[in-house]
Coordinates of C-alpha atoms in Angstrom, one line a residue:
A168 CA 35.4 -104.0 86.7
M169 CA 34.8 -100.2 86.4
G170 CA 36.3 -100.2 82.9
N171 CA 34.0 -103.0 81.9
W172 CA 31.0 -101.2 83.3
L173 CA 31.9 -98.1 81.3
V174 CA 32.3 -100.1 78.1
N175 CA 28.9 -101.6 78.5
H176 CA 27.2 -98.5 79.9
W177 CA 28.9 -95.6 78.1
F178 CA 25.6 -94.4 76.7
S179 CA 24.0 -94.4 80.2
A180 CA 27.0 -92.6 81.6
A181 CA 26.9 -90.0 78.8
V182 CA 23.1 -89.4 79.4
L183 CA 23.7 -89.1 83.1
A184 CA 26.6 -86.7 82.6
A185 CA 24.6 -84.5 80.2
W186 CA 21.6 -84.4 82.5
L187 CA 23.7 -83.4 85.5
G188 CA 25.7 -80.9 83.4
I189 CA 22.5 -79.2 82.1
N190 CA 21.0 -79.1 85.6
I191 CA 24.2 -77.5 87.0
F192 CA 24.5 -75.1 84.1
L193 CA 20.8 -74.0 84.4
F194 CA 21.0 -73.5 88.2
T195 CA 24.3 -71.6 88.1
Y196 CA 23.4 -69.4 85.1
Y197 CA 20.0 -68.3 86.5
F198 CA 21.2 -68.0 90.1
L199 CA 23.9 -65.6 88.9
F200 CA 21.4 -63.8 86.6
F201 CA 18.8 -63.1 89.3
D202 CA 21.5 -62.4 91.9
R203 CA 23.3 -59.8 89.8
N204 CA 21.1 -58.5 87.0
E205 CA 20.2 -54.8 87.4
Q206 CA 16.6 -55.5 86.4
Y207 CA 16.1 -57.2 89.7
F208 CA 18.0 -54.7 91.9
Y209 CA 14.8 -53.5 93.6
T210 CA 13.4 -57.0 93.9
R211 CA 16.7 -58.1 95.7
A212 CA 16.4 -55.1 98.0
I213 CA 13.3 -56.7 99.5
L214 CA 14.1 -60.4 99.0
G215 CA 17.9 -60.8 99.2
S216 CA 19.5 -64.0 97.7
A217 CA 16.3 -66.1 98.3
L218 CA 15.1 -64.6 94.9
A219 CA 18.0 -66.3 93.1
W220 CA 17.5 -69.6 95.0
A221 CA 13.8 -69.6 94.0
R222 CA 14.3 -68.7 90.3
A223 CA 17.3 -71.0 89.7
S224 CA 15.4 -74.0 91.2
A225 CA 12.3 -73.1 89.1
K226 CA 14.3 -73.3 85.9
C227 CA 15.7 -76.8 86.9
L228 CA 12.1 -77.8 87.9
N229 CA 10.9 -76.9 84.4
F230 CA 13.7 -78.8 82.7
N231 CA 13.2 -82.0 84.8
S232 CA 9.4 -81.7 84.4
M233 CA 10.0 -81.7 80.6
L234 CA 12.1 -85.0 81.0
I235 CA 9.9 -87.0 83.5
L236 CA 7.3 -88.2 80.9
L237 CA 9.8 -89.3 78.2
P238 CA 11.1 -92.5 79.9
V239 CA 7.6 -93.8 80.4
C240 CA 6.6 -93.5 76.8
R241 CA 6.9 -97.3 76.2
N242 CA 5.9 -97.3 72.6
L243 CA 8.2 -94.3 71.8
L244 CA 11.1 -96.3 73.3
S245 CA 10.2 -99.4 71.4
F246 CA 10.2 -97.3 68.2
L247 CA 13.6 -95.9 69.1
R248 CA 14.9 -99.4 69.8
G249 CA 13.6 -100.5 66.4
T250 CA 15.1 -97.6 64.5
C251 CA 18.5 -98.2 66.1
S252 CA 18.4 -101.9 65.4
C253 CA 21.5 -101.4 63.3
C254 CA 23.3 -99.9 66.4
R255 CA 25.3 -102.0 68.8
R256 CA 23.1 -104.1 71.2
T257 CA 24.7 -102.4 74.2
L258 CA 23.3 -99.1 73.0
R259 CA 19.8 -100.6 72.6
K260 CA 20.1 -102.3 76.0
Q261 CA 20.6 -98.9 77.6
L262 CA 17.1 -97.9 76.7
D263 CA 16.0 -100.5 79.2
H264 CA 17.3 -98.2 82.0
N265 CA 14.3 -95.9 81.3
L266 CA 12.7 -96.4 84.6
T267 CA 15.9 -95.8 86.5
F268 CA 16.2 -92.5 84.7
H269 CA 12.6 -91.7 85.4
K270 CA 13.2 -92.3 89.2
L271 CA 16.4 -90.2 89.1
V272 CA 14.5 -87.3 87.5
A273 CA 11.7 -87.7 90.1
Y274 CA 14.2 -87.5 93.0
A275 CA 15.7 -84.4 91.4
L276 CA 12.1 -82.9 91.2
A277 CA 11.5 -83.6 94.9
L278 CA 14.8 -82.0 95.9
L279 CA 14.3 -78.9 93.7
T280 CA 10.7 -78.6 94.9
A281 CA 12.1 -78.4 98.5
V282 CA 14.6 -75.7 97.6
H283 CA 12.0 -73.7 95.6
T284 CA 9.4 -73.9 98.4
I285 CA 11.8 -73.0 101.2
A286 CA 13.2 -70.1 99.1
H287 CA 9.6 -68.8 98.5
L288 CA 8.7 -69.1 102.2
F289 CA 11.6 -66.8 102.9
N290 CA 10.5 -64.5 100.1
L291 CA 6.9 -64.3 101.5
E292 CA 8.2 -63.6 104.9
R293 CA 10.4 -60.8 103.6
Y294 CA 7.6 -59.3 101.4
N295 CA 5.4 -59.3 104.6
Q296 CA 8.1 -57.7 106.8
S297 CA 8.8 -55.0 104.1
Q298 CA 5.1 -54.2 103.8
Q299 CA 4.8 -53.7 107.5
A300 CA 8.1 -51.8 107.9
T301 CA 7.8 -48.1 108.8
D302 CA 11.5 -47.3 108.9
G303 CA 11.5 -45.5 105.6
G304 CA 14.2 -47.8 104.2
L305 CA 14.3 -48.9 100.6
P306 CA 12.2 -52.2 101.1
A307 CA 9.5 -50.2 103.0
V308 CA 9.4 -47.5 100.3
L309 CA 9.2 -50.1 97.5
S310 CA 6.4 -51.9 99.3
K311 CA 4.2 -48.8 99.4
M312 CA 4.3 -48.2 95.7
H313 CA 1.0 -50.1 95.2
L314 CA -0.6 -47.0 96.5
Q315 CA 0.3 -45.2 93.3
G316 CA -1.6 -47.6 90.9
S317 CA 0.0 -50.5 89.0
K318 CA 3.6 -49.7 89.9
W319 CA 3.7 -52.4 92.7
L320 CA 6.7 -54.5 93.3
N321 CA 5.6 -56.2 96.6
P322 CA 2.5 -58.5 96.0
I323 CA 1.5 -58.1 99.6
H324 CA -0.6 -54.9 99.9
S325 CA -2.1 -55.3 103.4
N326 CA -0.6 -55.1 106.9
Q327 CA -3.1 -57.7 108.2
T328 CA -1.9 -60.7 106.2
T329 CA 0.2 -63.8 107.0
V330 CA 2.5 -66.0 104.9
E331 CA 0.0 -68.9 105.3
Y332 CA -2.8 -66.8 104.0
V333 CA -0.9 -65.8 100.9
A334 CA 0.2 -69.5 100.4
F335 CA -3.5 -70.6 100.3
T336 CA -5.2 -67.7 98.6
T337 CA -3.0 -66.7 95.6
I338 CA -2.7 -68.8 92.4
P339 CA 1.1 -69.5 92.8
G340 CA 0.6 -70.3 96.5
L341 CA -2.4 -72.7 96.1
T342 CA -1.0 -74.4 92.9
G343 CA 2.4 -74.7 94.6
V344 CA 0.8 -76.5 97.6
I345 CA -1.3 -78.8 95.3
I346 CA 1.8 -79.6 93.1
T347 CA 3.9 -80.4 96.2
L348 CA 1.3 -82.6 97.7
A349 CA 0.8 -84.5 94.4
L350 CA 4.6 -85.0 94.1
I351 CA 4.9 -86.2 97.8
L352 CA 2.1 -88.8 97.2
M353 CA 3.6 -90.0 93.9
V354 CA 7.1 -90.4 95.3
T355 CA 6.1 -92.1 98.6
S356 CA 3.7 -94.5 96.9
S357 CA 6.2 -95.7 94.4
T358 CA 8.6 -97.4 96.8
E359 CA 9.6 -101.0 95.9
F360 CA 7.5 -102.4 98.8
I361 CA 4.3 -100.6 97.7
R362 CA 4.8 -101.5 94.0
R363 CA 5.3 -105.2 94.9
N364 CA 2.5 -105.5 97.4
Y365 CA 0.0 -102.7 96.7
F366 CA 0.4 -102.1 92.9
E367 CA -3.1 -100.6 92.7
L368 CA -2.2 -97.9 95.3
F369 CA 1.0 -97.1 93.2
W370 CA -0.9 -97.2 89.9
Y371 CA -3.8 -94.8 90.9
T372 CA -1.6 -92.4 92.9
H373 CA 0.7 -92.1 90.0
H374 CA -2.1 -90.6 87.9
L375 CA -1.8 -87.5 90.1
F376 CA 0.8 -86.5 87.4
L377 CA -2.2 -85.0 85.6
V378 CA -2.8 -82.7 88.6
Y379 CA 1.0 -82.0 88.8
F380 CA 1.2 -80.8 85.1
A381 CA -2.0 -78.8 85.3
G382 CA -0.8 -77.0 88.4
L383 CA 2.6 -76.5 86.9
V384 CA 1.2 -74.7 83.8
I385 CA -1.0 -72.4 85.9
H386 CA 1.6 -71.8 88.7
G387 CA 3.4 -68.8 87.2
I388 CA 0.5 -67.1 85.5
A389 CA -0.2 -64.5 88.2
G390 CA 3.4 -63.2 88.0
L391 CA 3.9 -62.2 91.6
V392 CA 7.7 -62.0 91.4
R393 CA 8.4 -58.8 89.4
G394 CA 11.4 -56.9 88.0
Q395 CA 11.9 -53.4 86.7
T396 CA 10.7 -53.0 83.1
K397 CA 13.3 -52.4 80.3
Q398 CA 11.8 -49.0 79.5
S399 CA 11.9 -47.9 83.2
M400 CA 15.5 -49.1 83.4
A401 CA 16.5 -46.8 80.5
E402 CA 14.7 -43.9 82.1
V403 CA 15.6 -44.4 85.8
H404 CA 18.5 -46.8 86.3
P405 CA 18.6 -48.2 89.8
Y406 CA 22.4 -47.6 90.2
H407 CA 21.8 -43.9 89.8
C408 CA 18.3 -43.5 91.2
A409 CA 17.9 -46.0 94.1
E410 CA 19.2 -43.5 96.7
Y411 CA 16.6 -40.9 95.6
L412 CA 13.7 -43.2 96.6
T413 CA 14.6 -43.0 100.3
Q414 CA 15.9 -39.5 100.5
R415 CA 13.8 -37.5 98.1
A416 CA 13.3 -33.8 98.7
Q417 CA 9.8 -32.4 98.0
N418 CA 10.9 -30.0 95.3
C419 CA 13.1 -32.5 93.5
T420 CA 14.0 -31.5 90.0
H421 CA 16.4 -34.5 89.3
Y422 CA 15.4 -36.9 86.5
C423 CA 15.6 -39.7 89.1
C424 CA 12.4 -38.4 90.8
K425 CA 10.3 -40.4 88.5
D426 CA 9.3 -43.7 90.2
P427 CA 10.6 -47.0 88.7
E428 CA 8.0 -49.2 87.0
F429 CA 7.8 -53.0 87.4
G430 CA 6.5 -55.9 85.2
S431 CA 5.9 -59.6 85.9
I432 CA 8.2 -62.4 84.8
P433 CA 6.1 -64.2 82.1
A434 CA 4.9 -67.7 82.8
E435 CA 7.0 -70.1 80.8
S436 CA 6.5 -73.6 82.3
W437 CA 4.1 -74.5 79.5
K438 CA 6.8 -73.9 76.9
W439 CA 9.0 -76.6 78.6
V440 CA 6.3 -79.2 79.0
L441 CA 4.1 -78.8 75.9
A442 CA 6.1 -81.1 73.6
P443 CA 6.5 -84.0 76.1
I444 CA 2.7 -83.7 77.0
I445 CA 1.8 -83.9 73.3
L446 CA 4.1 -87.0 72.9
Y447 CA 2.6 -88.6 75.9
V448 CA -1.0 -88.0 74.6
F449 CA 0.1 -89.8 71.4
E450 CA 1.6 -92.6 73.5
R451 CA -1.7 -93.1 75.4
I452 CA -3.7 -93.0 72.1
L453 CA -1.4 -95.7 70.7
R454 CA -1.8 -97.8 73.8
V455 CA -5.6 -97.6 73.5
W456 CA -5.4 -98.6 69.8
R457 CA -3.1 -101.5 70.5
A458 CA -5.3 -102.7 73.4
Q459 CA -8.3 -103.0 71.1
Q460 CA -6.6 -105.8 69.0
K461 CA -8.1 -109.1 69.9
V462 CA -6.3 -111.5 72.2
V463 CA -7.3 -115.2 72.2
V464 CA -6.6 -117.1 75.4
T465 CA -5.8 -120.6 74.1
K466 CA -5.0 -122.4 77.4
V467 CA -5.5 -121.7 81.1
V468 CA -3.4 -123.7 83.6
M469 CA -3.8 -123.5 87.3
H470 CA -0.5 -124.4 89.0
P471 CA 0.0 -125.1 92.7
A472 CA 0.3 -122.2 95.2
R473 CA -2.2 -120.1 93.2
V474 CA -0.1 -119.5 90.1
L475 CA -2.1 -118.9 86.9
E476 CA -0.6 -119.7 83.5
L477 CA -2.2 -118.0 80.5
Q478 CA -1.3 -119.1 77.0
M479 CA -2.4 -116.5 74.4
Q480 CA -2.4 -115.6 70.7
K481 CA -2.6 -112.2 69.1
K482 CA -2.4 -111.3 65.4
G483 CA 1.0 -109.9 64.5
F484 CA 2.5 -110.5 68.0
C485 CA 6.2 -111.1 67.7
M486 CA 8.3 -111.7 70.9
E487 CA 11.9 -112.3 71.8
V488 CA 13.4 -113.9 75.0
G489 CA 13.5 -111.7 78.1
Q490 CA 10.7 -109.3 77.0
Y491 CA 7.6 -108.4 79.0
I492 CA 4.0 -107.3 78.3
F493 CA 1.3 -105.2 80.0
V494 CA -2.0 -106.9 80.7
N495 CA -5.4 -105.4 81.3
C496 CA -8.6 -107.2 82.3
P497 CA -11.6 -104.8 81.8
A498 CA -13.8 -107.1 83.9
I499 CA -11.7 -106.2 86.9
S500 CA -10.5 -102.7 86.1
S501 CA -10.5 -100.9 82.8
L502 CA -7.7 -98.5 84.0
E503 CA -5.1 -100.9 85.5
W504 CA -2.3 -102.3 83.4
H505 CA 0.1 -104.8 85.0
P506 CA 3.5 -105.8 83.7
F507 CA 4.4 -109.5 83.3
T508 CA 7.5 -111.2 82.0
L509 CA 6.9 -113.5 79.0
T510 CA 7.6 -117.2 79.9
S511 CA 7.1 -118.7 76.4
A512 CA 9.9 -119.1 73.8
P513 CA 9.7 -117.2 70.4
E514 CA 9.7 -120.7 68.7
E515 CA 6.3 -121.5 70.3
D516 CA 3.0 -120.7 68.5
F517 CA 1.6 -118.8 71.5
F518 CA 2.9 -116.4 74.2
S519 CA 2.5 -117.1 77.9
I520 CA 2.7 -115.4 81.3
H521 CA 2.6 -116.9 84.8
I522 CA 0.6 -114.8 87.3
R523 CA 1.3 -115.2 91.0
A524 CA -1.3 -114.2 93.6
A525 CA 0.3 -111.0 94.9
G526 CA -2.2 -108.2 95.6
D527 CA -5.9 -107.5 95.0
W528 CA -5.8 -107.4 91.2
T529 CA -3.9 -110.7 90.7
E530 CA -6.2 -112.4 93.3
R531 CA -9.3 -111.2 91.5
L532 CA -7.9 -112.2 88.1
I533 CA -7.1 -115.7 89.3
D534 CA -10.6 -116.0 90.9
T535 CA -12.2 -114.8 87.6
F536 CA -10.3 -117.3 85.5
Q537 CA -11.4 -120.1 87.7
L538 CA -15.1 -119.3 86.9
E539 CA -14.8 -118.1 83.2
I540 CA -12.4 -116.8 80.6
P541 CA -12.8 -113.0 80.6
R542 CA -11.6 -110.6 77.8
I543 CA -7.9 -109.8 78.1
E544 CA -6.1 -106.8 76.6
V545 CA -2.3 -106.9 75.9
D546 CA 0.1 -104.1 75.2
G547 CA 3.7 -105.0 74.1
P548 CA 6.0 -106.8 74.0
F549 CA 8.6 -104.3 75.5
G550 CA 12.2 -104.5 76.5
T551 CA 15.4 -105.6 74.6
A552 CA 15.8 -109.2 73.9
S553 CA 18.2 -111.1 76.2
E554 CA 19.8 -112.8 73.2
D555 CA 23.3 -112.3 74.6
V556 CA 22.8 -115.7 76.3
F557 CA 23.1 -117.4 72.9
Q558 CA 26.5 -115.8 72.2
Y559 CA 28.6 -117.8 74.8
E560 CA 29.6 -121.4 74.5
V561 CA 29.2 -121.8 78.2
A562 CA 26.5 -119.8 80.1
M563 CA 26.0 -119.5 83.9
L564 CA 22.4 -118.4 84.5
V565 CA 21.4 -117.3 88.0
G566 CA 17.8 -116.7 88.9
A567 CA 16.8 -115.5 92.4
G568 CA 13.2 -115.6 93.6
I569 CA 10.8 -114.0 91.1
G570 CA 13.9 -113.4 88.9
V571 CA 13.6 -117.0 87.8
T572 CA 10.6 -116.1 85.5
P573 CA 12.6 -114.8 82.4
F574 CA 14.8 -117.8 82.4
A575 CA 11.7 -120.0 81.5
S576 CA 11.7 -118.2 78.1
I577 CA 15.5 -118.4 77.8
L578 CA 15.9 -122.1 78.7
K579 CA 13.0 -123.2 76.4
S580 CA 14.4 -121.1 73.5
I581 CA 17.9 -122.5 74.0
W582 CA 16.4 -126.0 73.9
Y583 CA 14.5 -125.4 70.7
K584 CA 17.5 -123.8 69.0
F585 CA 19.6 -126.8 70.2
Q586 CA 17.1 -129.3 68.8
Q587 CA 16.8 -127.4 65.5
D588 CA 20.6 -127.2 65.2
D589 CA 20.3 -123.4 64.9
Q590 CA 23.6 -121.8 63.7
T591 CA 23.0 -118.6 65.8
L592 CA 23.3 -120.7 69.0
K593 CA 26.9 -121.0 70.2
T594 CA 26.0 -122.5 73.6
K595 CA 27.3 -126.0 74.3
K596 CA 26.7 -126.0 78.1
I597 CA 24.4 -124.3 80.5
Y598 CA 24.8 -124.1 84.3
F599 CA 21.6 -122.9 85.9
Y600 CA 21.4 -121.7 89.5
W601 CA 18.1 -121.2 91.1
L602 CA 17.9 -119.5 94.5
C603 CA 14.6 -119.2 96.3
R604 CA 13.1 -119.2 99.8
D605 CA 10.5 -121.8 99.0
T606 CA 9.6 -123.6 95.8
G607 CA 5.8 -123.4 96.4
A608 CA 5.1 -120.4 94.1
F609 CA 7.5 -121.8 91.5
A610 CA 6.1 -125.3 91.2
W611 CA 5.4 -124.5 87.5
F612 CA 9.1 -123.7 86.9
N613 CA 9.9 -127.0 88.6
D614 CA 7.6 -128.8 86.0
L615 CA 9.4 -126.9 83.2
L616 CA 12.8 -128.1 84.4
A617 CA 11.5 -131.6 84.8
S618 CA 10.2 -131.7 81.2
L619 CA 13.4 -130.2 79.9
E620 CA 15.4 -132.8 81.9
Q621 CA 13.3 -135.6 80.4
K622 CA 13.6 -134.3 76.8
M623 CA 17.3 -133.9 77.1
A624 CA 17.8 -137.4 78.5
E625 CA 15.7 -138.8 75.7
S626 CA 17.8 -137.0 73.1
G627 CA 21.0 -138.3 74.8
K628 CA 21.9 -134.7 75.7
A629 CA 21.4 -135.0 79.5
D630 CA 24.6 -133.2 80.2
F631 CA 23.7 -130.1 78.2
L632 CA 22.0 -128.5 81.2
T633 CA 23.3 -128.7 84.8
Y634 CA 21.1 -127.0 87.3
R635 CA 21.2 -126.5 91.1
L636 CA 18.4 -125.4 93.3
F637 CA 19.5 -123.5 96.5
L638 CA 16.7 -123.4 99.0
T639 CA 17.5 -120.3 101.2
G640 CA 14.5 -120.5 103.5
W641 CA 13.8 -124.0 105.0
D642 CA 12.5 -125.5 108.2
T643 CA 13.2 -128.7 110.3
S644 CA 10.4 -130.7 108.7
I645 CA 12.0 -130.3 105.3
A646 CA 15.4 -131.2 106.7
N647 CA 14.1 -134.4 108.3
N648 CA 12.3 -135.4 105.1
V649 CA 15.5 -134.9 103.2
A650 CA 17.5 -137.0 105.7
L651 CA 15.0 -139.8 105.3
H652 CA 15.1 -139.9 101.5
F653 CA 18.7 -139.0 101.0
D654 CA 19.5 -142.0 98.8
T655 CA 16.5 -141.7 96.4
A656 CA 17.1 -141.0 92.7
T657 CA 15.1 -137.8 92.6
D658 CA 14.9 -134.8 95.0
T659 CA 12.4 -134.8 97.9
V660 CA 11.6 -131.1 97.6
T661 CA 11.4 -130.8 93.8
G662 CA 11.1 -134.3 92.4
L663 CA 14.0 -133.5 90.1
R664 CA 17.1 -135.6 89.4
H665 CA 19.4 -132.8 90.6
K666 CA 19.4 -132.5 94.4
T667 CA 18.3 -129.4 96.3
I668 CA 21.1 -127.7 98.2
F669 CA 20.1 -126.0 101.5
G670 CA 21.6 -122.5 102.1
R671 CA 23.3 -120.1 99.8
P672 CA 25.8 -121.0 97.0
M673 CA 29.5 -120.8 97.7
W674 CA 30.2 -118.8 94.5
N675 CA 34.0 -119.3 94.7
M676 CA 33.5 -123.1 94.6
E677 CA 30.9 -122.8 91.8
F678 CA 33.1 -120.6 89.6
A679 CA 36.2 -122.7 90.3
A680 CA 34.3 -125.9 89.2
V681 CA 33.2 -124.2 86.0
A682 CA 36.7 -122.9 85.3
A683 CA 38.1 -126.3 85.8
A684 CA 35.5 -128.0 83.5
H685 CA 36.0 -125.3 80.7
P686 CA 39.6 -124.1 81.0
R687 CA 39.7 -122.4 77.5
S688 CA 36.1 -121.1 77.3
V689 CA 34.5 -117.7 77.4
V690 CA 31.7 -118.0 80.0
G691 CA 28.7 -115.6 80.1
V692 CA 27.3 -115.0 83.6
F693 CA 23.7 -113.8 83.6
L694 CA 21.7 -112.7 86.6
C695 CA 18.2 -111.7 87.2
G696 CA 18.0 -110.9 90.9
P697 CA 19.0 -108.4 93.6
Q698 CA 21.8 -105.9 93.5
A699 CA 23.7 -107.5 96.4
L700 CA 23.9 -110.7 94.5
A701 CA 25.1 -108.8 91.4
K702 CA 28.1 -107.4 93.3
S703 CA 29.3 -110.8 94.6
L704 CA 28.9 -112.4 91.1
Q705 CA 30.8 -109.5 89.5
K706 CA 33.6 -110.0 92.0
S707 CA 33.7 -113.8 91.3
C708 CA 33.9 -113.1 87.6
H709 CA 36.8 -110.8 88.1
Q710 CA 38.6 -113.2 90.5
H711 CA 38.2 -116.4 88.3
S712 CA 39.0 -114.9 84.9
S713 CA 42.5 -115.8 83.7
L714 CA 44.9 -113.1 82.6
D715 CA 46.0 -115.4 79.8
P716 CA 43.8 -114.6 76.8
R717 CA 43.8 -118.3 75.8
K718 CA 42.3 -119.4 79.1
V719 CA 38.9 -119.1 80.8
K720 CA 37.2 -115.7 81.0
F721 CA 34.0 -114.8 82.8
Y722 CA 31.8 -111.9 81.6
F723 CA 29.0 -110.6 83.8
N724 CA 25.6 -109.5 82.5
K725 CA 22.9 -108.2 84.7
E726 CA 19.5 -108.5 83.0
N727 CA 17.0 -105.7 83.7
F728 CA 13.5 -107.2 83.9

């Protein structure tokens, strides 16, 4: 299974290894540089190793801040996907892991920020102690140099100050506090729970990235951490002259009597983030331009359980199965864009989405459409097509909960290809497994299955699609109703010919049945659902694949929607 993962995800693994490698290299190189370089001999005399911890984490923060915007440049990724259309599909598919990489970089930023902040708190404490010290030691002598003009090394020049005061009154301190607060708010508001239930909170809080980048660029301008200048190093090298600073005679004639001079480390965060910021500005301009293109809503269908279906047309819009779009309704909010999986097939002359009432924005959109048809803006489509489904003669499709949505597009497209005798379609048989707590919110999908079932029966192809609905959340009233109508031709829960099964699937039995029915086939297993389910399906694929190359083989594909 691991070998299979590496074959399919070698590009992701290579990107991950390179990212980790560069982070480790930057941290190690700059840690050793600031921990050993003679230029910072006097700075280390006051700060100790906390200097190296602060500077090494700062370099990694710059590097990751440079990367964080790139995975969310949707149009840039679409362009890359288009330019490498000649590449293997597995490589293009890796670009769909953009948000996973974005989250990974964000977690790295959070960790590095913690290291950087703690190190600087130690630094401020040591600067303060050295300023107040009266023992005549090297840190105390160095801290008094501000009395002789601009030669200072210690940024704290007063005995009546505190670490908290410096943190809130200096440019690095204040911007550091603001950046950290912005980062904490962005990370905490982007959890799965908040994104699913309070998308607006996530959306607006995430725009604090503007504050983050502005703060980052300003953060190092004051240059509070200093080192000895090159010229001063040549004149009074610390290895020869440091001892003379603490034990200098009044009538000293030695060349070391001259005081060392110090200069600031130049601010460099802007160099790291300038290019990604320019790219991101272009991305936003492109989004605005694309959003201005007219979208015509051709049909509005209100399904049970407050699910709204929108069928739309837009000039030049070209979709493939498994893709998604971003939708904006200026009448509700001109800033909010929400992602929706496309539920239409490429063969249809419109594109459609199904919107479930889940949160303020969707509630208001559904209410608005019940009164009038407002103006809609669309950006997309995005994502790599899930056309792998068409490459297997037998396909097992598993949709769990909301994960059933992309299969609407896939099932419709397969049916159109099947009807048109499309040569690209190798599929001869589909097994579809639908797992959900209650069918209420997916009544529209039920209708789609019923219409497909009817069309297939009319064409004499009733056995092309076998599907099973597993109701994982049910109560006694449903159970009693089922018991009463057990011998009816259609199902009591869904009204479909195939019966609803209560509880979770026994995957071993399902796979064994498919293997027995297709002993010499290559079976593609596709999942759109939770990670736990992915693991058990992967295990079943492994267990039920025959070692004999002429016999049944199961290949697992997890779709990223």
